[in-house]
mmCIF file of C-alpha atoms in Angstrom:
data_model
loop_
_atom_site.group_PDB
_atom_site.id
_atom_site.type_symbol
_atom_site.label_atom_id
_atom_site.label_comp_id
_atom_site.label_asym_id
_atom_site.label_seq_id
_atom_site.Cartn_x
_atom_site.Cartn_y
_atom_site.Cartn_z
ATOM 1 C CA MET R 1 11.643 212.722 38.960
ATOM 2 C CA PHE R 2 14.601 211.131 40.413
ATOM 3 C CA ASN R 3 14.474 207.620 42.367
ATOM 4 C CA ARG R 4 16.639 207.421 45.482
ATOM 5 C CA ASN R 5 17.545 204.182 47.500
ATOM 6 C CA ARG R 6 16.094 204.468 50.993
ATOM 7 C CA LYS R 7 17.787 202.977 54.124
ATOM 8 C CA ASN R 8 16.103 202.032 57.506
ATOM 9 C CA ILE R 9 17.667 204.386 59.793
ATOM 10 C CA ASN R 10 16.494 204.480 63.476
ATOM 11 C CA PHE R 11 16.954 207.713 65.204
ATOM 12 C CA LYS R 12 17.004 207.315 69.191
ATOM 13 C CA THR R 13 16.820 210.088 71.559
ATOM 14 C CA ASP R 14 19.235 210.362 74.550
ATOM 15 C CA ARG R 15 16.428 209.568 76.870
ATOM 16 C CA GLN R 16 15.623 206.261 75.225
ATOM 17 C CA SER R 17 19.370 205.138 75.394
ATOM 18 C CA SER R 18 19.607 205.896 79.073
ATOM 19 C CA SER R 19 16.492 203.907 79.804
ATOM 20 C CA ARG R 20 17.799 200.792 78.088
ATOM 21 C CA GLU R 21 21.196 200.981 79.932
ATOM 22 C CA LEU R 22 19.355 201.325 83.242
ATOM 23 C CA LYS R 23 17.366 198.195 82.613
ATOM 24 C CA LYS R 24 20.469 196.237 81.745
ATOM 25 C CA PHE R 25 22.202 197.459 84.979
ATOM 26 C CA ALA R 26 19.113 196.605 87.016
ATOM 27 C CA ALA R 27 18.999 193.112 85.647
ATOM 28 C CA THR R 28 22.673 192.546 86.363
ATOM 29 C CA LEU R 29 22.253 193.799 89.929
ATOM 30 C CA LEU R 30 19.232 191.535 90.431
ATOM 31 C CA VAL R 31 21.204 188.551 89.303
ATOM 32 C CA CYS R 32 24.066 189.460 91.802
ATOM 33 C CA VAL R 33 21.560 189.911 94.701
ATOM 34 C CA LEU R 34 19.832 186.620 93.978
ATOM 35 C CA SER R 35 23.232 184.880 93.792
ATOM 36 C CA VAL R 36 24.199 186.315 97.250
ATOM 37 C CA LEU R 37 20.867 185.320 98.722
ATOM 38 C CA ALA R 38 21.176 181.839 97.307
ATOM 39 C CA ILE R 39 24.623 181.431 98.798
ATOM 40 C CA SER R 40 23.429 182.763 102.169
ATOM 41 C CA CYS R 41 20.398 180.432 102.277
ATOM 42 C CA LEU R 42 22.614 177.509 101.492
ATOM 43 C CA ALA R 43 25.005 178.374 104.293
ATOM 44 C CA ILE R 44 22.110 178.825 106.756
ATOM 45 C CA LEU R 45 20.537 175.509 105.760
ATOM 46 C CA LYS R 46 23.845 173.724 106.109
ATOM 47 C CA LYS R 47 24.238 175.148 109.645
ATOM 48 C CA TYR R 48 20.849 173.677 110.611
ATOM 49 C CA ASN R 49 21.578 170.358 108.827
ATOM 50 C CA PHE R 50 19.136 171.450 106.010
ATOM 51 C CA ASP R 51 16.288 171.567 108.537
ATOM 52 C CA ILE R 52 14.073 174.298 106.928
ATOM 53 C CA LYS R 53 11.892 174.515 110.105
ATOM 54 C CA SER R 54 14.875 175.179 112.358
ATOM 55 C CA ALA R 55 16.403 177.672 109.923
ATOM 56 C CA LEU R 56 13.105 179.664 109.887
ATOM 57 C CA GLY R 57 13.192 179.931 113.702
ATOM 58 C CA GLY R 58 11.010 176.917 114.560
ATOM 59 C CA ASN R 59 11.780 174.285 117.207
ATOM 60 C CA ALA R 60 14.514 171.980 116.021
ATOM 61 C CA GLU R 61 13.675 168.316 115.886
ATOM 62 C CA THR R 62 15.675 166.646 118.624
ATOM 63 C CA VAL R 63 17.235 163.306 118.041
ATOM 64 C CA THR R 64 18.184 161.489 121.188
ATOM 65 C CA GLU R 65 21.011 159.070 120.986
ATOM 66 C CA THR R 66 21.506 156.513 123.705
ATOM 67 C CA GLN R 67 25.089 156.496 124.891
ATOM 68 C CA THR R 68 26.752 154.475 127.521
ATOM 69 C CA VAL R 69 28.451 156.789 129.906
ATOM 70 C CA PRO R 70 31.119 155.132 132.132
ATOM 71 C CA SER R 71 30.210 155.536 135.806
ATOM 72 C CA GLY R 72 32.532 157.695 137.825
ATOM 73 C CA THR R 73 31.773 155.632 140.940
ATOM 74 C CA VAL R 74 34.611 153.328 141.892
ATOM 75 C CA GLU R 75 33.613 150.329 144.008
ATOM 76 C CA ILE R 76 35.491 150.463 147.303
ATOM 77 C CA GLU R 77 36.768 147.236 148.715
ATOM 78 C CA GLY R 78 38.309 146.748 152.139
ATOM 79 C CA GLU R 79 38.100 145.351 155.599
ATOM 80 C CA ARG R 80 39.027 146.916 158.937
ATOM 81 C CA THR R 81 38.657 145.678 162.509
ATOM 82 C CA TYR R 82 38.711 148.227 165.388
ATOM 83 C CA LEU R 83 38.744 147.924 169.138
ATOM 84 C CA PHE R 84 36.401 150.184 171.120
ATOM 85 C CA TRP R 85 36.416 150.471 174.881
ATOM 86 C CA CYS R 86 35.467 152.549 177.857
ATOM 87 C CA SER R 87 37.294 152.652 181.214
ATOM 88 C CA ASP R 88 36.958 154.412 184.516
ATOM 89 C CA PRO R 89 38.763 157.841 184.780
ATOM 90 C CA ASP R 90 41.893 156.343 186.427
ATOM 91 C CA GLY R 91 42.338 153.605 183.771
ATOM 92 C CA LYS R 92 42.078 150.778 186.299
ATOM 93 C CA GLU R 93 38.928 149.170 185.156
ATOM 94 C CA LEU R 94 37.324 148.479 181.753
ATOM 95 C CA ARG R 95 33.592 149.280 181.768
ATOM 96 C CA PHE R 96 32.984 147.542 178.410
ATOM 97 C CA ALA R 97 34.777 146.712 175.224
ATOM 98 C CA TRP R 98 33.951 145.742 171.628
ATOM 99 C CA LEU R 99 35.582 144.523 168.433
ATOM 100 C CA VAL R 100 33.896 145.874 165.297
ATOM 101 C CA ASN R 101 34.615 144.527 161.801
ATOM 102 C CA PHE R 102 33.719 146.725 158.787
ATOM 103 C CA ARG R 103 33.650 145.332 155.314
ATOM 104 C CA LEU R 104 33.139 147.008 151.884
ATOM 105 C CA PRO R 105 31.639 146.920 149.318
ATOM 106 C CA GLU R 106 29.182 144.851 151.356
ATOM 107 C CA ARG R 107 28.623 147.831 153.715
ATOM 108 C CA ARG R 108 28.623 145.352 156.543
ATOM 109 C CA ALA R 109 29.316 146.019 160.264
ATOM 110 C CA THR R 110 29.736 143.117 162.729
ATOM 111 C CA ALA R 111 30.123 143.758 166.441
ATOM 112 C CA LEU R 112 31.433 141.538 169.185
ATOM 113 C CA SER R 113 31.213 142.448 172.845
ATOM 114 C CA LEU R 114 34.299 141.234 174.804
ATOM 115 C CA SER R 115 34.192 139.792 178.331
ATOM 116 C CA THR R 116 36.692 142.022 180.186
ATOM 117 C CA ASP R 117 36.991 139.784 183.247
ATOM 118 C CA GLU R 118 37.048 136.333 181.567
ATOM 119 C CA PRO R 119 40.418 134.604 182.044
ATOM 120 C CA PHE R 120 42.475 133.492 179.127
ATOM 121 C CA ALA R 121 45.989 132.102 178.665
ATOM 122 C CA LEU R 122 48.700 134.594 177.536
ATOM 123 C CA SER R 123 52.380 133.649 177.483
ATOM 124 C CA GLY R 124 51.909 130.772 179.897
ATOM 125 C CA LYS R 125 49.894 132.969 182.351
ATOM 126 C CA THR R 126 46.252 133.404 183.073
ATOM 127 C CA GLU R 127 45.133 136.943 182.378
ATOM 128 C CA THR R 128 42.071 139.094 181.930
ATOM 129 C CA LEU R 129 41.643 142.075 179.617
ATOM 130 C CA ASP R 130 40.721 144.156 182.594
ATOM 131 C CA GLY R 131 43.900 143.201 184.455
ATOM 132 C CA ILE R 132 46.208 143.792 181.480
ATOM 133 C CA PHE R 133 44.697 147.186 180.849
ATOM 134 C CA ALA R 134 45.068 148.198 184.517
ATOM 135 C CA LYS R 135 48.732 147.097 184.553
ATOM 136 C CA SER R 136 49.961 148.059 181.137
ATOM 137 C CA GLY R 137 47.495 150.371 179.337
ATOM 138 C CA GLU R 138 45.950 150.461 175.851
ATOM 139 C CA ASN R 139 48.837 149.203 173.730
ATOM 140 C CA GLN R 140 49.096 146.017 175.736
ATOM 141 C CA LEU R 141 45.304 145.725 175.784
ATOM 142 C CA VAL R 142 45.361 145.675 171.944
ATOM 143 C CA ARG R 143 48.036 142.964 171.910
ATOM 144 C CA ALA R 144 46.057 140.917 174.451
ATOM 145 C CA VAL R 145 42.845 141.193 172.399
ATOM 146 C CA GLU R 146 44.758 140.007 169.287
ATOM 147 C CA ALA R 147 46.342 137.197 171.157
ATOM 148 C CA SER R 148 43.088 135.977 172.761
ATOM 149 C CA THR R 149 40.888 136.290 169.674
ATOM 150 C CA GLY R 150 43.355 135.641 166.826
ATOM 151 C CA ILE R 151 42.106 138.844 165.041
ATOM 152 C CA SER R 152 44.412 141.616 163.958
ATOM 153 C CA VAL R 153 43.317 145.002 165.253
ATOM 154 C CA ASP R 154 43.723 147.950 162.767
ATOM 155 C CA GLY R 155 43.135 150.614 165.340
ATOM 156 C CA TYR R 156 41.540 151.557 168.632
ATOM 157 C CA ILE R 157 39.298 154.253 170.096
ATOM 158 C CA GLY R 158 39.012 154.432 173.882
ATOM 159 C CA SER R 159 37.120 156.573 176.289
ATOM 160 C CA THR R 160 36.604 157.221 179.954
ATOM 161 C CA ASP R 161 33.228 157.588 181.636
ATOM 162 C CA GLU R 162 33.122 161.307 181.030
ATOM 163 C CA THR R 163 34.535 161.404 177.504
ATOM 164 C CA PHE R 164 32.130 158.688 176.467
ATOM 165 C CA LYS R 165 29.238 160.758 177.641
ATOM 166 C CA MET R 166 30.653 163.886 175.984
ATOM 167 C CA MET R 167 30.835 162.204 172.590
ATOM 168 C CA ILE R 168 27.294 160.826 172.848
ATOM 169 C CA ASN R 169 25.974 164.258 173.795
ATOM 170 C CA TYR R 170 27.916 165.803 170.881
ATOM 171 C CA PHE R 171 25.578 163.907 168.583
ATOM 172 C CA GLY R 172 22.568 164.956 170.616
ATOM 173 C CA GLY R 173 22.171 161.471 172.076
ATOM 174 C CA MET R 174 21.683 158.131 170.307
ATOM 175 C CA ASP R 175 18.538 156.365 169.213
ATOM 176 C CA ILE R 176 18.706 152.995 170.954
ATOM 177 C CA THR R 177 16.192 150.175 171.183
ATOM 178 C CA VAL R 178 15.622 148.889 174.716
ATOM 179 C CA PRO R 179 14.091 145.443 174.438
ATOM 180 C CA GLU R 180 12.559 145.291 177.954
ATOM 181 C CA GLN R 181 11.677 147.789 180.546
ATOM 182 C CA ILE R 182 14.484 148.243 183.084
ATOM 183 C CA GLU R 183 14.254 149.123 186.746
ATOM 184 C CA TYR R 184 17.684 148.630 188.216
ATOM 185 C CA LYS R 185 19.264 149.747 191.492
ATOM 186 C CA GLY R 186 22.876 148.856 192.011
ATOM 187 C CA THR R 187 25.685 149.960 194.232
ATOM 188 C CA ASP R 188 27.190 152.355 191.637
ATOM 189 C CA PHE R 189 24.110 153.621 189.824
ATOM 190 C CA SER R 190 20.437 153.295 189.284
ATOM 191 C CA LEU R 191 18.662 152.976 185.909
ATOM 192 C CA ILE R 192 14.990 153.186 184.851
ATOM 193 C CA LEU R 193 14.164 152.873 181.088
ATOM 194 C CA VAL R 194 10.994 152.105 179.283
ATOM 195 C CA ARG R 195 10.717 149.509 176.508
ATOM 196 C CA GLY R 196 11.209 150.581 172.927
ATOM 197 C CA LYS R 197 13.279 152.816 170.738
ATOM 198 C CA GLN R 198 14.340 156.088 172.441
ATOM 199 C CA ASN R 199 16.951 158.775 172.352
ATOM 200 C CA LEU R 200 19.445 158.275 175.116
ATOM 201 C CA LYS R 201 21.776 160.935 176.221
ATOM 202 C CA GLY R 202 25.274 160.310 177.351
ATOM 203 C CA ASP R 203 24.635 159.468 181.024
ATOM 204 C CA SER R 204 21.664 157.215 180.385
ATOM 205 C CA LEU R 205 23.382 155.324 177.511
ATOM 206 C CA PHE R 206 26.493 154.870 179.679
ATOM 207 C CA LYS R 207 24.458 153.315 182.480
ATOM 208 C CA TYR R 208 22.465 151.161 180.104
ATOM 209 C CA LEU R 209 25.663 149.673 178.614
ATOM 210 C CA ARG R 210 27.091 149.060 182.074
ATOM 211 C CA TYR R 211 23.869 147.396 183.155
ATOM 212 C CA LEU R 212 24.008 145.134 180.098
ATOM 213 C CA ASP R 213 27.591 144.227 180.925
ATOM 214 C CA SER R 214 26.376 142.846 184.248
ATOM 215 C CA GLN R 215 23.858 140.533 182.580
ATOM 216 C CA GLY R 216 26.252 137.934 181.246
ATOM 217 C CA ALA R 217 26.456 136.634 177.694
ATOM 218 C CA HIS R 218 22.932 137.760 176.689
ATOM 219 C CA GLY R 219 23.610 141.210 178.062
ATOM 220 C CA ARG R 220 26.823 141.534 176.056
ATOM 221 C CA SER R 221 24.926 140.483 172.902
ATOM 222 C CA LEU R 222 22.521 143.333 173.523
ATOM 223 C CA GLN R 223 25.548 145.586 174.092
ATOM 224 C CA ALA R 224 26.777 144.744 170.590
ATOM 225 C CA SER R 225 23.309 145.512 169.226
ATOM 226 C CA ALA R 226 23.368 148.876 170.969
ATOM 227 C CA LEU R 227 26.776 149.690 169.436
ATOM 228 C CA LEU R 228 25.541 148.870 165.962
ATOM 229 C CA GLU R 229 22.665 151.294 166.490
ATOM 230 C CA MET R 230 25.175 153.907 167.620
ATOM 231 C CA LEU R 231 27.145 153.368 164.417
ATOM 232 C CA ASP R 232 23.940 153.617 162.407
ATOM 233 C CA TYR R 233 23.316 156.948 164.068
ATOM 234 C CA VAL R 234 26.701 158.346 163.235
ATOM 235 C CA PHE R 235 27.130 156.979 159.639
ATOM 236 C CA LYS R 236 24.203 158.803 158.005
ATOM 237 C CA PRO R 237 23.828 161.270 155.199
ATOM 238 C CA SER R 238 23.259 164.322 157.387
ATOM 239 C CA TYR R 239 26.754 163.986 158.858
ATOM 240 C CA LEU R 240 28.502 163.508 155.476
ATOM 241 C CA GLU R 241 29.702 167.129 155.228
ATOM 242 C CA LYS R 242 30.789 167.091 158.865
ATOM 243 C CA ARG R 243 32.919 163.996 158.682
ATOM 244 C CA SER R 244 36.184 165.786 159.100
ATOM 245 C CA ARG R 245 34.912 167.804 162.061
ATOM 246 C CA ILE R 246 33.588 164.634 163.620
ATOM 247 C CA PHE R 247 36.958 162.946 163.328
ATOM 248 C CA SER R 248 38.631 166.004 164.779
ATOM 249 C CA LYS R 249 36.322 165.979 167.687
ATOM 250 C CA LEU R 250 36.786 162.288 168.219
ATOM 251 C CA SER R 251 40.572 162.430 168.061
ATOM 252 C CA ASN R 252 40.766 165.389 170.399
ATOM 253 C CA THR R 253 38.298 163.907 172.963
ATOM 254 C CA LEU R 254 39.084 160.222 172.945
ATOM 255 C CA LYS R 255 42.162 158.020 173.117
ATOM 256 C CA THR R 256 43.004 156.697 169.677
ATOM 257 C CA ASP R 257 45.966 155.635 167.550
ATOM 258 C CA LEU R 258 44.104 156.725 164.397
ATOM 259 C CA SER R 259 45.775 159.700 162.730
ATOM 260 C CA ILE R 260 44.610 162.145 160.140
ATOM 261 C CA VAL R 261 46.544 160.079 157.610
ATOM 262 C CA ASP R 262 44.542 156.986 158.613
ATOM 263 C CA PHE R 263 41.385 158.963 158.252
ATOM 264 C CA SER R 264 42.359 160.230 154.790
ATOM 265 C CA GLN R 265 43.157 156.638 153.653
ATOM 266 C CA THR R 266 39.711 155.416 154.705
ATOM 267 C CA GLU R 267 37.673 158.549 153.897
ATOM 268 C CA GLU R 268 36.179 157.146 150.683
ATOM 269 C CA GLY R 269 34.911 154.178 152.683
ATOM 270 C CA VAL R 270 33.477 156.509 155.370
ATOM 271 C CA LYS R 271 31.707 158.496 152.657
ATOM 272 C CA ALA R 272 30.283 155.373 151.178
ATOM 273 C CA LEU R 273 28.890 154.313 154.515
ATOM 274 C CA MET R 274 27.463 157.756 155.297
ATOM 275 C CA GLU R 275 25.897 158.158 151.921
ATOM 276 C CA ASN R 276 24.226 154.661 151.887
ATOM 277 C CA GLY R 277 24.248 153.404 155.459
ATOM 278 C CA PHE R 278 24.898 149.791 156.475
ATOM 279 C CA ALA R 279 23.366 147.146 154.318
ATOM 280 C CA VAL R 280 24.184 144.368 156.852
ATOM 281 C CA LYS R 281 24.541 144.692 160.697
ATOM 282 C CA ARG R 282 25.462 141.568 162.604
ATOM 283 C CA VAL R 283 26.088 140.602 166.213
ATOM 284 C CA ALA R 284 28.833 138.002 166.597
ATOM 285 C CA ASP R 285 29.008 135.580 169.492
ATOM 286 C CA SER R 286 32.621 134.598 168.834
ATOM 287 C CA PRO R 287 35.791 135.918 167.119
ATOM 288 C CA GLN R 288 35.251 133.457 164.305
ATOM 289 C CA GLU R 289 31.784 134.822 163.612
ATOM 290 C CA LEU R 290 33.179 138.365 163.651
ATOM 291 C CA VAL R 291 35.342 137.854 160.511
ATOM 292 C CA ALA R 292 33.261 135.116 158.842
ATOM 293 C CA ASN R 293 32.433 135.768 155.215
ATOM 294 C CA GLU R 294 28.865 134.438 155.255
ATOM 295 C CA GLU R 295 26.090 136.776 156.180
#
């Protein structure tokens, strides 16, 4: 017998080799897929600040930070004094006249009724506002008011009997407080009003103001109170968007030296008053009280 050295020789079929190569490929592919998924998950978590709940579609946890936001509201400061009056249609007689001082940011309105027939010294002569207006018109009236009161007038708004009534009716009348019942019969007009707050249309309010003018100093004080109520009625939020139209109506109906430029310069103050109303309303008994700083 012959002895022969034997070697371990493995014989593999083609099918077995293909199976092993397939497993190696699958393992490599799995590693690649897992790597891509890991990178994607990392990116998603980073986007949501590593909040897993948010990344999975849950509600994000909200963190509220308190920040101080500068206010866009600019405090408006200023002071203006205007002359208001009403005269007969021919411009020969003043029915009534007021000085009104407006002050911001206090949102304060102070009214002073002027005595139109009270004498005062002007350039060495004795004059009345009524007489100066009849002779020289509104520009000299403004100068006379400034000279007699020592107060600078920033503008004027004047009316006649009819244009005064027209403007009051334009607003649908004014809510005015009548302190006592009135039953008056005069040579020019008659007036009957009940006591209390009521809406007065143009004709009734005109007669009421004329009646007060005939009642001396106390009547003029009530006149000033009525004017403040009129201003309260006009400067209110419901008229805020109509302010330009109101000024247009006023300038086209009444006599005034206030231009659209003047209105534009004071519009922010007008808006402030319309949005918030008057915080302080005062009746002054003298020119000094009209412009006094204390409330």
